[in-house]
């Protein structure tokens, strides 16, 4: 039979790698709590129309990156979420989440985009998504950026660079758009194919071009900042003042537009040069119009998304994430016949089984050896498990209602302990280990 394989661009996380993800998730849980953000979870599948309306038809995501399909059972047009914001806003509107005032929420999980797989770019990847709904800013904009700065510090990432920009309001963007179209039309012959296609659909995106031949043209294009009105300018100025106040360095990148239609006012990205071409680890911004666009009572909102794969790639290169340790205790038991043909092995296995459960009652992390084998091979497994202690139950131990405890790391220690006092003995020993 031929082997079955994972879908292209979608990764398996084996236990060693997954342990690092869990370590990150523990860190994140504390981080969210520090800032008072609460978890929310929405389905992976949504109506395709949600993303078309929310993200915008002329964006990369909706144009060419979505996993969309027709449900063959009922004809529904569905899409695997390519990002979190649209689904979270849909749910917030559907459940009237802002009824009692603004909300700080986060979500975590897989998102799907049909892109060409390469380092830092996958078809199923994961995002840490944070949204603050109902806040007009700029104080909350600064809070989101500040909390990211803290996360980078906690993860030991010292090379993260912050870029910010203001996209103004819809009228200001419209005026800028007219100016852009005029400018690019006057330079038709210098446009690449992508830019020509976007010229009338989404000229702002041309500014985002990665084509080296287009950089000059994009640099000299009319700036949105020249079209901002007093309110937008004030919002941006105050955001910068909050960041200065928090001691967070940034550069203003007037060409940063972000790849989604829904942004207004504040947009930002955290970038590193340690990941090659895929250097954007986190992107975010304000989307004051989306809640209303989805049929809710008008309310402002702002959020960001971190790419988990890119983040963990960085942490692996020298960050500070302690990965999960081994278990506390590995319980093994006699398996070979003792020659007498008696019931000792079975009794040892049963006693070991009960001992393991008993230790778990005390909250210890216990791995029970399963599948038999010689003591020697079991001891190898015990060592590899990362356990602090091995508990050994042989025929002698069964007869004496005892177990042998062997310390597997640090100073050697081996003792016979009665089954009755084993639990307390190990709890005390492990507590002493923790202290030192
Ligand atoms: P890029 O310019 O790299 O395509 P983007 O603007 O499409 O990024 P966002 O939609 O802002 O990305 O998503 C937020 C974050 O998710 C990105 O900053 C990045 O870290 C991560 N990300 C985006 N696309 C992918 C992907 N295909 N694979 C892995 N991570 C991704
Ligand atoms: Mg993209």
XYZ file of C-alpha atoms and ligand atoms in Angstrom:
468
model
C 0.000 0.000 0.000
C 1.283 3.492 -0.743
C 1.769 5.793 2.235
C -0.705 8.582 2.850
C 0.730 12.047 3.357
C -0.292 15.307 4.954
C -1.784 17.992 2.731
C 0.909 20.159 1.123
C 1.884 23.151 3.256
C 0.260 21.697 6.376
C 2.554 20.550 9.155
C 2.449 17.820 11.767
C 3.758 18.747 15.190
C 5.434 15.754 16.783
C 5.635 15.571 20.590
C 9.075 17.209 20.960
C 8.030 20.166 18.824
C 4.561 20.318 20.368
C 6.181 20.621 23.814
C 7.607 23.971 22.720
C 4.172 25.057 21.566
C 2.750 24.122 24.942
C 5.494 26.067 26.702
C 4.586 29.076 24.561
C 0.886 28.618 25.305
C 1.599 28.617 29.046
C 3.537 31.836 28.653
C 0.743 33.373 26.582
C -1.930 32.460 29.125
C -0.080 34.451 31.786
C 0.522 37.315 29.357
C -3.152 37.628 28.381
C -4.164 37.532 32.034
C -1.644 40.275 32.873
C -3.518 42.599 30.526
C -7.041 41.361 31.236
C -7.757 39.756 27.843
C -10.265 36.895 27.772
C -10.453 33.911 25.487
C -13.043 33.509 22.744
C -13.300 30.673 20.200
C -15.123 30.665 16.914
C -15.516 27.988 14.216
C -12.799 27.250 11.686
C -15.437 27.244 8.919
C -17.446 30.348 8.092
C -19.658 31.459 5.234
C -17.446 32.568 2.334
C -19.393 35.830 2.184
C -18.105 36.758 5.633
C -14.521 37.054 4.409
C -15.491 38.600 1.091
C -17.311 41.351 2.938
C -14.937 41.661 5.897
C -11.517 41.376 4.303
C -12.453 42.809 0.893
C -12.689 41.334 -2.602
C -9.560 42.999 -3.947
C -7.188 41.694 -1.288
C -4.596 38.935 -1.765
C -6.401 36.752 0.728
C -9.835 36.859 -0.904
C -8.528 37.012 -4.455
C -6.311 33.961 -4.351
C -5.532 32.523 -0.935
C -8.741 31.149 0.514
C -9.625 27.485 0.925
C -13.229 27.836 -0.233
C -15.607 25.106 -1.293
C -19.219 24.268 -1.858
C -20.611 21.900 0.758
C -21.777 19.021 -1.455
C -24.502 18.099 1.028
C -26.388 21.387 0.993
C -24.673 23.738 -1.446
C -23.425 26.184 1.237
C -20.424 28.298 0.195
C -17.878 27.839 2.977
C -14.295 28.941 3.688
C -11.632 27.791 6.124
C -10.833 30.934 8.102
C -7.803 32.765 6.613
C -7.614 35.032 9.705
C -9.486 35.563 12.964
C -10.851 39.075 12.954
C -13.833 38.615 10.634
C -15.101 35.552 12.526
C -14.627 37.173 15.933
C -16.485 40.288 14.826
C -19.282 38.186 13.344
C -19.618 36.372 16.668
C -19.436 39.606 18.669
C -22.305 41.030 16.615
C -24.300 37.793 16.639
C -24.102 37.534 20.449
C -24.271 41.234 21.195
C -20.931 40.980 22.973
C -20.469 44.721 23.369
C -23.845 45.202 25.064
C -22.213 45.947 28.421
C -19.318 47.931 27.038
C -15.986 47.311 25.333
C -14.295 43.918 25.418
C -10.719 42.712 25.354
C -10.478 39.266 23.786
C -7.969 36.828 22.352
C -8.114 33.697 20.279
C -5.574 31.147 19.154
C -5.564 28.486 16.511
C -5.071 27.394 12.922
C -5.784 29.584 9.910
C -5.622 28.594 6.253
C -4.226 30.316 3.194
C -3.455 28.747 -0.145
C 0.038 30.164 -0.663
C 3.251 28.724 -2.036
C 4.795 26.868 0.913
C 8.262 27.979 2.029
C 9.977 28.757 5.295
C 7.598 30.880 7.379
C 4.777 30.478 4.869
C 2.415 27.551 5.147
C -1.101 26.659 4.064
C -2.189 25.836 7.570
C -0.472 28.070 10.081
C -1.388 29.419 13.483
C -2.169 32.835 14.808
C -2.349 34.405 18.217
C -5.094 36.943 17.728
C -6.003 39.798 20.037
C -8.925 42.174 19.555
C -10.072 45.139 21.605
C -13.641 45.942 20.558
C -15.506 49.100 21.472
C -12.452 51.240 22.256
C -11.823 54.335 20.130
C -8.106 54.625 21.031
C -5.373 55.757 20.757
C -4.705 54.607 24.341
C -5.794 51.044 23.535
C -3.752 51.087 20.308
C -0.734 51.855 22.456
C -1.722 49.161 24.965
C -1.736 46.498 22.244
C 1.663 47.571 20.969
C 3.048 47.753 24.500
C 1.827 44.299 25.384
C 3.596 42.945 22.308
C 6.786 44.687 23.353
C 6.492 42.906 26.704
C 5.984 39.534 25.026
C 9.117 39.950 22.920
C 11.068 40.797 26.073
C 9.674 37.790 27.928
C 10.651 35.548 25.047
C 14.129 37.056 24.840
C 13.618 38.545 21.363
C 15.649 41.731 21.218
C 15.652 42.323 17.467
C 11.990 43.139 16.890
C 11.408 46.385 15.053
C 8.128 48.308 15.148
C 6.714 50.139 12.138
C 3.566 52.212 12.374
C 1.420 54.225 10.015
C -1.955 55.912 9.877
C -4.448 55.014 7.162
C -6.813 57.844 8.093
C -10.537 57.557 7.480
C -12.486 56.452 4.409
C -12.800 59.951 2.901
C -9.103 60.621 3.333
C -8.248 57.290 1.768
C -10.590 58.058 -1.133
C -8.845 61.364 -1.829
C -5.466 59.652 -1.601
C -6.702 56.875 -3.865
C -7.651 59.365 -6.560
C -4.224 60.950 -6.311
C -2.560 57.515 -6.456
C -4.488 56.390 -9.501
C -3.592 59.643 -11.238
C 0.067 59.184 -10.356
C 0.293 55.543 -11.402
C -1.665 56.206 -14.589
C 0.938 58.791 -15.469
C 3.570 56.047 -14.997
C 1.691 53.171 -16.678
C 4.763 51.886 -18.482
C 6.708 51.462 -15.219
C 4.044 49.282 -13.592
C 4.468 45.519 -13.260
C 1.624 43.155 -14.059
C 0.418 42.987 -10.450
C 0.325 46.754 -10.189
C -1.544 47.145 -13.480
C -4.166 44.716 -12.254
C -4.484 46.570 -8.928
C -4.437 50.051 -10.378
C -8.184 50.537 -10.245
C -9.221 47.759 -7.850
C -6.830 48.476 -4.989
C -4.103 51.021 -5.838
C -3.084 51.265 -2.178
C -1.730 47.743 -2.422
C 0.719 48.828 -5.100
C 2.551 50.712 -2.343
C 3.062 47.369 -0.617
C 4.908 45.930 -3.627
C 7.898 43.700 -2.977
C 9.146 44.086 -6.566
C 12.575 45.805 -6.397
C 11.989 47.455 -9.780
C 8.920 49.203 -8.392
C 10.409 50.559 -5.150
C 11.394 53.910 -6.543
C 8.030 54.503 -8.111
C 6.247 53.513 -4.889
C 8.524 55.720 -2.808
C 7.698 58.779 -4.855
C 3.947 58.103 -4.955
C 1.532 60.503 -3.237
C 1.512 59.884 0.504
C -1.623 59.172 2.458
C -0.186 61.306 5.255
C -0.637 64.351 2.997
C -4.372 63.653 2.847
C -5.018 63.110 6.573
C -7.442 65.471 8.313
C -7.111 66.992 11.770
C -8.740 64.105 13.680
C -6.619 61.437 12.025
C -3.479 63.477 12.585
C -4.361 63.942 16.253
C -5.023 60.206 16.727
C -1.662 59.355 15.234
C 0.144 62.050 17.211
C -1.358 60.786 20.469
C -0.469 57.198 19.666
C 3.132 58.264 19.136
C 3.075 60.192 22.412
C 1.853 57.069 24.263
C 4.617 54.995 22.681
C 7.245 57.602 23.562
C 5.851 57.623 27.088
C 6.213 53.831 27.272
C 9.743 53.993 25.897
C 8.893 51.988 22.785
C 10.890 52.770 19.667
C 9.150 52.856 16.287
C 9.578 54.101 12.782
C 6.782 55.612 10.746
C 6.490 53.774 7.440
C 4.224 55.880 5.235
C 3.998 53.043 2.695
C 2.694 50.403 5.075
C -0.901 49.658 4.077
C -1.390 46.061 5.361
C -3.000 43.493 3.145
C -6.601 43.773 4.266
C -9.223 46.316 3.287
C -10.719 46.852 6.689
C -8.053 48.953 8.358
C -8.290 52.644 9.213
C -6.177 54.998 11.331
C -3.535 53.012 13.218
C -1.723 50.143 11.500
C 1.467 48.510 12.710
C 3.841 45.643 12.083
C 6.593 44.031 14.130
C 9.405 42.898 11.867
C 12.690 41.055 12.304
C 15.555 40.538 9.916
C 16.306 37.107 11.429
C 13.756 35.213 9.348
C 14.781 36.021 5.810
C 12.011 37.075 3.463
C 9.174 36.224 5.864
C 10.174 38.765 8.494
C 6.809 40.086 9.616
C 5.940 38.353 12.873
C 2.935 40.423 13.866
C 0.552 42.783 12.116
C -2.371 44.760 13.358
C -4.459 47.847 13.228
C -7.751 49.565 13.683
C -10.943 48.454 11.910
C -13.557 50.891 13.136
C -16.029 50.115 10.340
C -16.275 46.342 10.524
C -18.736 45.893 13.349
C -21.233 48.110 11.560
C -20.433 46.422 8.239
C -21.496 43.128 9.833
C -24.801 44.572 10.999
C -23.810 45.557 14.526
C -24.285 48.842 16.312
C -21.355 51.000 15.142
C -18.340 50.539 17.413
C -14.613 51.027 16.929
C -12.121 48.198 17.278
C -8.441 47.394 16.986
C -6.419 44.182 17.024
C -3.387 42.249 15.892
C -2.323 38.769 14.844
C 0.997 37.046 15.528
C 2.207 34.208 13.293
C 3.064 31.406 15.715
C 5.363 29.464 13.368
C 7.480 32.544 12.710
C 7.523 33.406 16.411
C 8.677 29.927 17.418
C 11.272 29.910 14.647
C 12.744 33.013 16.305
C 12.546 31.586 19.798
C 14.320 28.460 18.597
C 17.176 30.651 17.327
C 17.971 31.943 20.786
C 14.870 32.950 22.674
C 14.004 32.036 26.217
C 11.297 29.411 26.083
C 11.849 26.613 28.576
C 10.427 23.482 27.023
C 8.391 21.026 29.038
C 10.325 18.859 31.472
C 9.925 15.123 31.937
C 7.488 13.455 34.307
C 8.044 13.066 38.059
C 8.016 9.302 38.341
C 8.452 6.341 36.003
C 6.897 3.178 37.437
C 8.277 -0.181 36.304
C 7.597 -3.729 37.315
C 8.859 -7.262 36.961
C 7.743 -8.945 33.797
C 9.923 -12.056 33.454
C 8.912 -15.320 35.053
C 10.887 -15.961 38.205
C 11.359 -19.619 37.275
C 8.864 -20.830 39.860
C 6.057 -20.390 37.345
C 4.218 -18.482 40.059
C 1.977 -15.461 39.820
C 4.656 -12.923 40.827
C 4.938 -11.041 37.530
C 1.217 -10.526 37.248
C 1.055 -9.402 40.894
C 3.945 -6.999 40.316
C 2.208 -5.541 37.261
C -1.034 -5.077 39.164
C 0.712 -3.511 42.154
C 2.626 -1.150 39.861
C -0.645 -0.176 38.191
C -2.211 0.644 41.585
C 0.914 2.483 42.767
C 0.870 4.686 39.663
C -2.771 5.633 40.246
C -2.076 6.275 43.914
C 0.804 8.647 43.086
C -1.382 10.473 40.550
C -3.915 11.027 43.352
C -1.240 13.211 44.940
C -0.912 15.229 41.721
C 2.354 13.649 40.603
C 3.074 13.189 36.898
C 3.531 9.469 36.488
C 4.386 7.328 33.487
C 3.651 3.635 33.960
C 5.766 1.251 31.983
C 3.496 -0.725 29.667
C 4.346 -3.605 27.394
C 6.675 -5.535 29.692
C 10.330 -6.329 28.993
C 13.435 -6.814 31.110
C 14.287 -4.478 33.985
C 17.251 -3.315 31.944
C 15.134 -2.207 28.999
C 12.568 -0.643 31.333
C 15.315 1.326 33.058
C 16.415 2.712 29.680
C 12.872 3.938 29.088
C 12.794 5.433 32.583
C 15.987 7.392 31.881
C 14.693 8.609 28.554
C 11.399 9.740 30.085
C 13.157 12.538 31.945
C 11.617 11.368 35.227
C 13.177 12.371 38.547
C 12.521 8.989 40.140
C 11.952 5.418 39.076
C 9.695 3.244 41.202
C 10.448 -0.439 40.798
C 8.132 -3.270 41.750
C 9.626 -6.772 41.597
C 8.662 -10.074 43.162
C 10.588 -9.254 46.363
C 8.827 -5.940 46.680
C 5.419 -7.555 46.189
C 6.185 -10.057 48.955
C 7.285 -7.276 51.328
C 4.564 -4.750 50.346
C 7.317 -2.358 49.331
C 8.667 -0.610 46.276
C 12.213 0.369 45.363
C 12.716 4.054 44.672
C 15.690 5.026 42.527
C 16.692 8.605 41.889
C 17.498 9.069 38.196
C 19.318 12.403 38.252
C 21.645 14.244 40.616
C 23.085 12.419 43.641
C 22.403 8.695 43.483
C 19.861 7.312 45.899
C 18.105 3.984 46.124
C 15.761 2.910 48.926
C 13.066 0.395 49.681
C 9.923 2.137 50.893
C 6.723 0.553 52.142
C 3.824 0.917 49.723
C 1.825 2.723 52.400
C 4.331 5.542 52.794
C 5.489 5.691 49.156
C 3.191 8.519 48.127
C 4.192 10.864 50.939
C 7.850 9.919 50.537
C 7.875 10.919 46.860
C 5.825 14.054 47.393
C 8.367 15.205 50.011
C 11.390 14.271 47.897
C 10.023 16.067 44.841
C 9.207 19.152 46.903
C 12.829 19.159 48.141
C 14.055 18.906 44.545
C 11.937 21.930 43.626
C 13.495 23.963 46.441
C 17.069 23.308 45.378
P 2.830 38.396 4.652
O 3.151 39.777 4.188
O 4.023 37.673 5.234
O 2.076 37.583 3.651
P 0.328 39.067 5.852
O 0.258 40.545 5.800
O -0.406 38.269 4.828
O 1.859 38.574 5.911
P -1.332 38.970 8.193
O -2.558 38.718 7.432
O -1.087 40.291 8.792
O -0.064 38.556 7.291
O -1.170 37.831 9.310
C -0.513 38.073 10.560
C 0.730 37.240 10.703
O 0.496 35.878 10.348
C 1.871 37.628 9.806
O 2.563 38.715 10.337
C 2.711 36.386 9.798
O 3.515 36.307 10.976
C 1.691 35.292 9.842
N 1.443 34.704 8.515
C 0.756 35.254 7.484
N 0.678 34.402 6.446
C 1.346 33.267 6.832
C 1.601 32.002 6.213
N 1.151 31.690 5.006
N 2.311 31.076 6.928
C 2.770 31.354 8.169
N 2.543 32.516 8.799
C 1.838 33.473 8.147
Mg 0.090 37.391 3.019
